[in-house]
PDB file of C-alpha atoms in Angstrom:
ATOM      1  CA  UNK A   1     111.759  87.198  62.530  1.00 49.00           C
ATOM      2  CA  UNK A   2     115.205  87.511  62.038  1.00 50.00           C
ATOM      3  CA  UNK A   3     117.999  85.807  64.259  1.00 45.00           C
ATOM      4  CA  UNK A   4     119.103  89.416  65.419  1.00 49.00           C
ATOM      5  CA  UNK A   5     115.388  90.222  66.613  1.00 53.00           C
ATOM      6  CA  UNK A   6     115.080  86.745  68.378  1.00 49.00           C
ATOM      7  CA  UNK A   7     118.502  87.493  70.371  1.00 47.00           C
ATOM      8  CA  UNK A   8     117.210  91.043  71.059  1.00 80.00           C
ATOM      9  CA  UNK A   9     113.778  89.919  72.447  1.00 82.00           C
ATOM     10  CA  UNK A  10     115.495  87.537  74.333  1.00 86.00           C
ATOM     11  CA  UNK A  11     117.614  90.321  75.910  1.00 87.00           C
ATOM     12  CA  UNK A  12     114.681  92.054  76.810  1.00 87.00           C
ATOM     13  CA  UNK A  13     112.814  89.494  78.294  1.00 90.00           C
ATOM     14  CA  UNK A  14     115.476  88.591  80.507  1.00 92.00           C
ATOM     15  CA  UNK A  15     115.875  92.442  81.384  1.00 91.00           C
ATOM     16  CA  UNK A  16     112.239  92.482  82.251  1.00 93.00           C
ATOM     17  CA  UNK A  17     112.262  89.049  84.517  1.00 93.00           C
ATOM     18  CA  UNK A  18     114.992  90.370  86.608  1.00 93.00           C
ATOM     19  CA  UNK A  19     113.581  93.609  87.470  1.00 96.00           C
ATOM     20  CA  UNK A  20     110.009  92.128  87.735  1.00 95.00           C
ATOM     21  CA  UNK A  21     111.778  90.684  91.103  1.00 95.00           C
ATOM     22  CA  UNK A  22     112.070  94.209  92.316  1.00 97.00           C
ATOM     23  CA  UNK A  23     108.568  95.347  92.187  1.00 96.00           C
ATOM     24  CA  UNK A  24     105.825  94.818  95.209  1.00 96.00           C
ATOM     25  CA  UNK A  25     102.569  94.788  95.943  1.00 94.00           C
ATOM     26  CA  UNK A  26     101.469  97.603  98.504  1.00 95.00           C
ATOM     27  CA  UNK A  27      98.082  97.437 100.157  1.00 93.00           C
ATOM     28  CA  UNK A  28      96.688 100.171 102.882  1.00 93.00           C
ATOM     29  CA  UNK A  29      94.341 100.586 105.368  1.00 88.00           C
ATOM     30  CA  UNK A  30      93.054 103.843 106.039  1.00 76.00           C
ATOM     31  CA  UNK A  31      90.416 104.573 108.393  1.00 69.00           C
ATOM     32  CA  UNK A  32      87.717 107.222 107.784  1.00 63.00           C
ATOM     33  CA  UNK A  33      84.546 108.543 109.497  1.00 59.00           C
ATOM     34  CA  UNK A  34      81.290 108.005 108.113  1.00 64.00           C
ATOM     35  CA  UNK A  35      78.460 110.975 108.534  1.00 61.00           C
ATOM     36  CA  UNK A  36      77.776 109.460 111.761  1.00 62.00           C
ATOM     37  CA  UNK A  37      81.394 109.569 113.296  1.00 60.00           C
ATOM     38  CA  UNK A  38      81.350 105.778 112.942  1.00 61.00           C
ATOM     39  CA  UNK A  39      85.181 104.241 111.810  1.00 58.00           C
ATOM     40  CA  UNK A  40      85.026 103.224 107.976  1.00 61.00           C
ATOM     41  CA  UNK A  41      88.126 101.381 107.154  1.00 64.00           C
ATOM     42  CA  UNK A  42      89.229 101.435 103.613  1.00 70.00           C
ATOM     43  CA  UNK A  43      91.927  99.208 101.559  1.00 77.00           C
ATOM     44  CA  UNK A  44      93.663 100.331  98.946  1.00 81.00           C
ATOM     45  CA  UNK A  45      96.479  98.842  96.304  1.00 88.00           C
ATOM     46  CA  UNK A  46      99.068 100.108  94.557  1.00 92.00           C
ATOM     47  CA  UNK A  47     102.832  98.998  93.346  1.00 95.00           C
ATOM     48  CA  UNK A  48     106.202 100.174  94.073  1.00 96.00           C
ATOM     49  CA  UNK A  49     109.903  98.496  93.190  1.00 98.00           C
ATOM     50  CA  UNK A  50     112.743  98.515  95.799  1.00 97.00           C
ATOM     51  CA  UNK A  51     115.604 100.739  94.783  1.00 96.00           C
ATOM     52  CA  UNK A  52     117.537 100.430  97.991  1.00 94.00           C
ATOM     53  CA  UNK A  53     119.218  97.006  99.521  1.00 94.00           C
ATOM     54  CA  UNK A  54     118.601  98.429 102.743  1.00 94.00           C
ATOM     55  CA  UNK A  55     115.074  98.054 101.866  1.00 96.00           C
ATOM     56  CA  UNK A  56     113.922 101.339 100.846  1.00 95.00           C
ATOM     57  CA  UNK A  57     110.939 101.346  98.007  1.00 96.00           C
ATOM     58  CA  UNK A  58     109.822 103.848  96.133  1.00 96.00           C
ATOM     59  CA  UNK A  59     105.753 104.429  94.726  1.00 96.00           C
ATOM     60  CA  UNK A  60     103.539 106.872  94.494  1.00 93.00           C
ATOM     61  CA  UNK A  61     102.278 109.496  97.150  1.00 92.00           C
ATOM     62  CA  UNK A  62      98.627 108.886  96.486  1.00 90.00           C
ATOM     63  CA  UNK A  63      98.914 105.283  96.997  1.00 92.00           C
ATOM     64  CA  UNK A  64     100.147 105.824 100.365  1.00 93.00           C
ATOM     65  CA  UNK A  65      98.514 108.956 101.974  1.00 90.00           C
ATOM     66  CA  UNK A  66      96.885 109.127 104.964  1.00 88.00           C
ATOM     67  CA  UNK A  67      97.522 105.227 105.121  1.00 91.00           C
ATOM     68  CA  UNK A  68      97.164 103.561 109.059  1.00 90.00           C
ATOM     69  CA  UNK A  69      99.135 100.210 107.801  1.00 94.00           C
ATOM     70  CA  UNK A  70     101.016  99.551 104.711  1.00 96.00           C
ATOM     71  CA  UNK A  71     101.338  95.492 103.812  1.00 95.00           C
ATOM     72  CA  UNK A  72     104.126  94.969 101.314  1.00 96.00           C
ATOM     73  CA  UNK A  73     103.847  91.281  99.107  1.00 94.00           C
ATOM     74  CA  UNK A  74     107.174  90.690  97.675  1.00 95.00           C
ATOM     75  CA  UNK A  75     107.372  88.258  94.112  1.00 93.00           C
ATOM     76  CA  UNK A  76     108.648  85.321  96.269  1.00 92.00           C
ATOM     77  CA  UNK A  77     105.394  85.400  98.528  1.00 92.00           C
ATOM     78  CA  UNK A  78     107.084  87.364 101.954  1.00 94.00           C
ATOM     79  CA  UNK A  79     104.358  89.655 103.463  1.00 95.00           C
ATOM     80  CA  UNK A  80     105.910  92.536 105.317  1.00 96.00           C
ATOM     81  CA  UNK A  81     104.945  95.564 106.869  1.00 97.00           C
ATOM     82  CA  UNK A  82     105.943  99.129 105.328  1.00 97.00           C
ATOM     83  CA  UNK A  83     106.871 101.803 107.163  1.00 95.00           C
ATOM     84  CA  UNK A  84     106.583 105.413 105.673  1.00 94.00           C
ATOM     85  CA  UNK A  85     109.948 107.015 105.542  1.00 92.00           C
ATOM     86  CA  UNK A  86     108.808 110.081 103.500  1.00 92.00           C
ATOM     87  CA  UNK A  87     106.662 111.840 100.648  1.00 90.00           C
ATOM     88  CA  UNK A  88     107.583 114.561  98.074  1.00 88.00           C
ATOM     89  CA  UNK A  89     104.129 115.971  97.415  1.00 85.00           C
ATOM     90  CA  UNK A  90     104.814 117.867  94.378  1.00 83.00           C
ATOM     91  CA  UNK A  91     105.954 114.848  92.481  1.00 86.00           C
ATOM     92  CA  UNK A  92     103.915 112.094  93.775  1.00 89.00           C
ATOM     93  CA  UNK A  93     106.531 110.382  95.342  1.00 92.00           C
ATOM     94  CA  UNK A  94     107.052 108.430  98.281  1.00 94.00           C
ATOM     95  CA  UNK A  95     108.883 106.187 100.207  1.00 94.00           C
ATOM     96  CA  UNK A  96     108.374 103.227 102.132  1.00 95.00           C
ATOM     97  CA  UNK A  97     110.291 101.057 104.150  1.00 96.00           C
ATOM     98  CA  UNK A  98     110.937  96.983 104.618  1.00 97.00           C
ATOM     99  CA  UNK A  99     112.741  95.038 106.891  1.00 96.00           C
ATOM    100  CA  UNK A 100     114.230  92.214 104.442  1.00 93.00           C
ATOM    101  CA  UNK A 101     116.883  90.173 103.219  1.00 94.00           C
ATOM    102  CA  UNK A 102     118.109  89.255  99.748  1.00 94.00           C
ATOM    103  CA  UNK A 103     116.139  92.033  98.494  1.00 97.00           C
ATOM    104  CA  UNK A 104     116.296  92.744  94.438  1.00 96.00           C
ATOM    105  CA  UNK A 105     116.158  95.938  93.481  1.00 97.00           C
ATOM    106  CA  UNK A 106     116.064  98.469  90.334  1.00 97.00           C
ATOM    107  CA  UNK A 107     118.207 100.361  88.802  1.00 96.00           C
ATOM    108  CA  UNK A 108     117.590 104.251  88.452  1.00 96.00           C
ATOM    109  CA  UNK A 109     118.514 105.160  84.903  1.00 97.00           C
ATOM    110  CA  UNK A 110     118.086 108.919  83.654  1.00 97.00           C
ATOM    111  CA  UNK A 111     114.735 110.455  82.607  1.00 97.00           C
ATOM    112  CA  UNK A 112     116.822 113.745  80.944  1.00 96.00           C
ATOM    113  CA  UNK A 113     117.617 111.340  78.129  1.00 96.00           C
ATOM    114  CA  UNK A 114     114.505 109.843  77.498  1.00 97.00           C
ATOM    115  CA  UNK A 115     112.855 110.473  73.749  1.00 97.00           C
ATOM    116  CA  UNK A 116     109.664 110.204  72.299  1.00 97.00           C
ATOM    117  CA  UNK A 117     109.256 107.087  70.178  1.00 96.00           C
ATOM    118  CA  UNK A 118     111.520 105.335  72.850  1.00 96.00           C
ATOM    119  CA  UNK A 119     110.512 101.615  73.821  1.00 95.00           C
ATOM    120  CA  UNK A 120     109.352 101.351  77.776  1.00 96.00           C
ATOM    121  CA  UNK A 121     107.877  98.638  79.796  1.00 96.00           C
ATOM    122  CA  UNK A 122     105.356  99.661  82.604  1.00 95.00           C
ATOM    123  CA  UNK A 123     105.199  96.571  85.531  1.00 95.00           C
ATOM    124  CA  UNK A 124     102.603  96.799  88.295  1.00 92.00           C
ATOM    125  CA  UNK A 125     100.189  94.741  89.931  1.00 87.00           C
ATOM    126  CA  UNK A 126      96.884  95.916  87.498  1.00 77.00           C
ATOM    127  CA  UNK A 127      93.670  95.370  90.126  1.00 69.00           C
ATOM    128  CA  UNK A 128      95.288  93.565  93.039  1.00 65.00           C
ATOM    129  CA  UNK A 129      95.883  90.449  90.499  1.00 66.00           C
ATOM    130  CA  UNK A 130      97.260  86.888  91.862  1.00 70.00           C
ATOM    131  CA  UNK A 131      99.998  85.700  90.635  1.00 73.00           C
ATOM    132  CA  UNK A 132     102.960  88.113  90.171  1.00 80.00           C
ATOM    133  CA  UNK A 133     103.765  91.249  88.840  1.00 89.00           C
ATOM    134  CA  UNK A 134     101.817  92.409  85.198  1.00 90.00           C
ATOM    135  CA  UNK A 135     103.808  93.758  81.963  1.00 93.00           C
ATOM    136  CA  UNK A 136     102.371  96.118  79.295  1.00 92.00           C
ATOM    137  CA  UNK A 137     104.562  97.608  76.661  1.00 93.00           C
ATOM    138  CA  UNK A 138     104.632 100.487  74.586  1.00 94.00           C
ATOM    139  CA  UNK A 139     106.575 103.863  73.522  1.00 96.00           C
ATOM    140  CA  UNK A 140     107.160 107.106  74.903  1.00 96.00           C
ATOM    141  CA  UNK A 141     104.625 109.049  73.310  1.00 95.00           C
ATOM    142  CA  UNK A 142     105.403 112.708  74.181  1.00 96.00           C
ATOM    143  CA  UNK A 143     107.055 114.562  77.177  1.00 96.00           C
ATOM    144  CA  UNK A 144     106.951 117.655  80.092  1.00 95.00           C
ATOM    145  CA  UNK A 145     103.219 116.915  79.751  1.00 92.00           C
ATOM    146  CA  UNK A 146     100.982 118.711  82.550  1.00 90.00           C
ATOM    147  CA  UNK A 147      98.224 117.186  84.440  1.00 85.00           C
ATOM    148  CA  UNK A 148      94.974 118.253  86.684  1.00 80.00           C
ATOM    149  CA  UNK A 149      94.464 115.543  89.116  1.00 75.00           C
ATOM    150  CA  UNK A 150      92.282 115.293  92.485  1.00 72.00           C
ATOM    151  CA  UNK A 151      95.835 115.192  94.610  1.00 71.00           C
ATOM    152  CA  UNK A 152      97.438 118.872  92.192  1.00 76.00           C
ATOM    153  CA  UNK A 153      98.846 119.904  89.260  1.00 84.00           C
ATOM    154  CA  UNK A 154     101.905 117.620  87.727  1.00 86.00           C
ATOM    155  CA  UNK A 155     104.179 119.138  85.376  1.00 89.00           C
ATOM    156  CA  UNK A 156     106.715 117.456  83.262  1.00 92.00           C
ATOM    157  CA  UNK A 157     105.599 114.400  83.037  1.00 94.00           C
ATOM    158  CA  UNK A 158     106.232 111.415  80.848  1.00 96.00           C
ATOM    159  CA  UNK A 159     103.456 110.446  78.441  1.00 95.00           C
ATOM    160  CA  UNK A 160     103.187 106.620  77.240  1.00 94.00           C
ATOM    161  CA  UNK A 161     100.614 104.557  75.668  1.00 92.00           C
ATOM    162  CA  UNK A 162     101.778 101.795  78.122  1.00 91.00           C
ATOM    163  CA  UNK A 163      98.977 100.208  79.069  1.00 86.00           C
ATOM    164  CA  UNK A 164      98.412 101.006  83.296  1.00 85.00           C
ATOM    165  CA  UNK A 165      95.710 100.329  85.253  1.00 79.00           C
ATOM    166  CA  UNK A 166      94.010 100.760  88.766  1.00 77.00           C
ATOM    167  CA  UNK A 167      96.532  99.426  91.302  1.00 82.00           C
ATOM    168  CA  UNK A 168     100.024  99.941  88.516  1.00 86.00           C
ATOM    169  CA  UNK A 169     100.220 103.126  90.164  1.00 89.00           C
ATOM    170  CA  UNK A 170     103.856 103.600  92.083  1.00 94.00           C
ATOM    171  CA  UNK A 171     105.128 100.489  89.566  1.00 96.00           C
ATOM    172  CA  UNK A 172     108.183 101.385  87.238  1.00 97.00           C
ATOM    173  CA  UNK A 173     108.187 102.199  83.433  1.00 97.00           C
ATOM    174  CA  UNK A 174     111.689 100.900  82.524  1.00 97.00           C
ATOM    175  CA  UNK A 175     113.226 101.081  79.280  1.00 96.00           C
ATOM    176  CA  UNK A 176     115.266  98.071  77.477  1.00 93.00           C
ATOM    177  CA  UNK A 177     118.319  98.097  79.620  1.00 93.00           C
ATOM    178  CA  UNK A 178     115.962  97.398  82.573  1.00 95.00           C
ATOM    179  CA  UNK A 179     116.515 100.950  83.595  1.00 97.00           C
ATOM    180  CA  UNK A 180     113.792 103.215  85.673  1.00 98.00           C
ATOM    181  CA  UNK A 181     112.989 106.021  83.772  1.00 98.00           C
ATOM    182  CA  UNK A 182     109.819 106.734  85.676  1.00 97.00           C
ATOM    183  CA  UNK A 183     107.073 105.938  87.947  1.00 96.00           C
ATOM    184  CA  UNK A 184     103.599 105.256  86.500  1.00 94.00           C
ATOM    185  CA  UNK A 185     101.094 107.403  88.267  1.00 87.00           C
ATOM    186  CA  UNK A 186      98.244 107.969  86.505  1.00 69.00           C
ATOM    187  CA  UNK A 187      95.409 107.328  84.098  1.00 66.00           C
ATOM    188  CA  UNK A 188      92.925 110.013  81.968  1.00 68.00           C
ATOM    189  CA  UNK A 189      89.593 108.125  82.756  1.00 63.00           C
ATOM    190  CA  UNK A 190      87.791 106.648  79.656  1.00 61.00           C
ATOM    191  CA  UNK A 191      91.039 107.274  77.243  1.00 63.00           C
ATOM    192  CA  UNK A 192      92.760 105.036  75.535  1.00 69.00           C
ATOM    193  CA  UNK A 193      96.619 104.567  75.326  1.00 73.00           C
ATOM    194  CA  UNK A 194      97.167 107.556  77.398  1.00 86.00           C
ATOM    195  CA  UNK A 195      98.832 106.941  80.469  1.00 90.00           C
ATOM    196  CA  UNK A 196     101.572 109.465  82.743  1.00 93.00           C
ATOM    197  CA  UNK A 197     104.338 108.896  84.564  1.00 95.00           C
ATOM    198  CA  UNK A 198     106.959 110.560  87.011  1.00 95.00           C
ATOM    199  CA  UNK A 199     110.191 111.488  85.435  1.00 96.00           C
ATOM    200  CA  UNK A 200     112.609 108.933  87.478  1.00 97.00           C
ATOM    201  CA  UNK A 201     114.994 112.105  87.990  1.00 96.00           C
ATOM    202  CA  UNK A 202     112.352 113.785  89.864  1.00 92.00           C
ATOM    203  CA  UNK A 203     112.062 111.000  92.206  1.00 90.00           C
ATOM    204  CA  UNK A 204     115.618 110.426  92.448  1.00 90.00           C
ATOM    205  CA  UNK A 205     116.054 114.136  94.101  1.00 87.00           C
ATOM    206  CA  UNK A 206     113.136 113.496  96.673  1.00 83.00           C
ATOM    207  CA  UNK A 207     114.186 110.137  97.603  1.00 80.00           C
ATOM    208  CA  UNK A 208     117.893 111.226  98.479  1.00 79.00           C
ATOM    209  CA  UNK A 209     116.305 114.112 100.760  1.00 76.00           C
ATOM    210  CA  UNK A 210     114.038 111.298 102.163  1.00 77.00           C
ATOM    211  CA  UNK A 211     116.674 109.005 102.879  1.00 69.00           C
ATOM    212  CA  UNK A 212     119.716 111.138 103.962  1.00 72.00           C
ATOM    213  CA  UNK A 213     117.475 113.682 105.866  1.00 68.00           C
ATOM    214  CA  UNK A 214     114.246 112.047 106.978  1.00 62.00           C
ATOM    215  CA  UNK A 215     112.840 114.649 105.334  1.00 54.00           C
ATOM    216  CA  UNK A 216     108.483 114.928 104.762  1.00 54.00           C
ATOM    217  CA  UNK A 217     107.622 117.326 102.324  1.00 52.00           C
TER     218      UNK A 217
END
């Protein structure tokens, strides 16, 4: 390995640490009724990454819907609660809101100049694993790709070969400047090295109508 690749995987590690400090763990309790009316209550998981100093995170829709408490782990250990701000059905986005200080957060980069072949990093928290955030890498493998999922039909999404897995969902897939370019979301069952994302661009649009407006779409 030359000097020059040493000093660039260096870079990139250190890109990847720092935002790692961004991204949370988001667990849910919904409560359901059984077929005899008795309460069921249900936990999920899922990820997200702060964007906002004020606290504002952004994940996925799904992870969050129809969710009676949202429990936010930060990387340092805090447990707070989330509050839902706002959702942006069509994209699978949402919003969630802490109550913290010295909060890292992300930066948004630009999902209009992303290109196939293009080194990304997806960081979650894979099956409600101890211990920290996870890190898979891989490429952009093709774009504007259209999905059939349980929750609708996503167009334009990001394709990557990024490993994610059950509870990555809502985490960022950042590129080497440490950038957001997207929002894992989700998974073709039983394939291999296929995995979607949110086009960060998207997300950006829905969060500043969220967070200017209140708005729930």
């Amino acid at each position: 390995m030359t000097e020059g690749s040493l000093m660039d995987e260096e870079s990139v590690v250190e890109v990847i640490e720092k935002v790692k400090k961004s991204v949370v763990n988001i667990n849910t309790l919904r409560v359901f009724h059984d077929f005899f009316y008795q309460v069921v209550p249900v936990k999920g998981m899922g990820s997200g990454f702060i964007f906002d100093e004020r606290g504002y995170i952004l994940t996925n829709n799904h992870v969050i819907e129809k969710a009676e408490r949202i429990v936010v782990t930060l990387t340092d250990g805090r447990v707070l609660e989330g509050k839902l701000v706002g959702t942006c059905r069509s994209s699978d986005s949402a919003i969630i809101k802490i109550d913290g200080d010295n909060l890292t957060t992300a930066e948004l980069g630009d999902s209009d100049k992303l290109r196939v072949g293009q080194r990304v990093f997806a960081i979650g928290n894979p099956l409600g694993l101890t211990g920290g955030p996870t890190v898979t890498s891989g490429v952009i493998s093709a774009l504007n790709r259209t999905i059939h999922s349980e929750e609708g039909v996503f167009r334009s999404l990001v394709q990557t070969d990024a490993a994610i897995n059950p509870g990555n969902s809502g985490g960022p897939l950042i590129d080497t400047e440490g950038k957001v370019v997207a929002i894992n979301t989700a998974i073709i069952p039983f394939a291999q090295g296929i995995g979607f994302a949110i086009p960060i661009n998207a997300a950006k649009e829905c969060s500043k109508d969220i967070t200017t407006h209140g708005v729930l779409m």
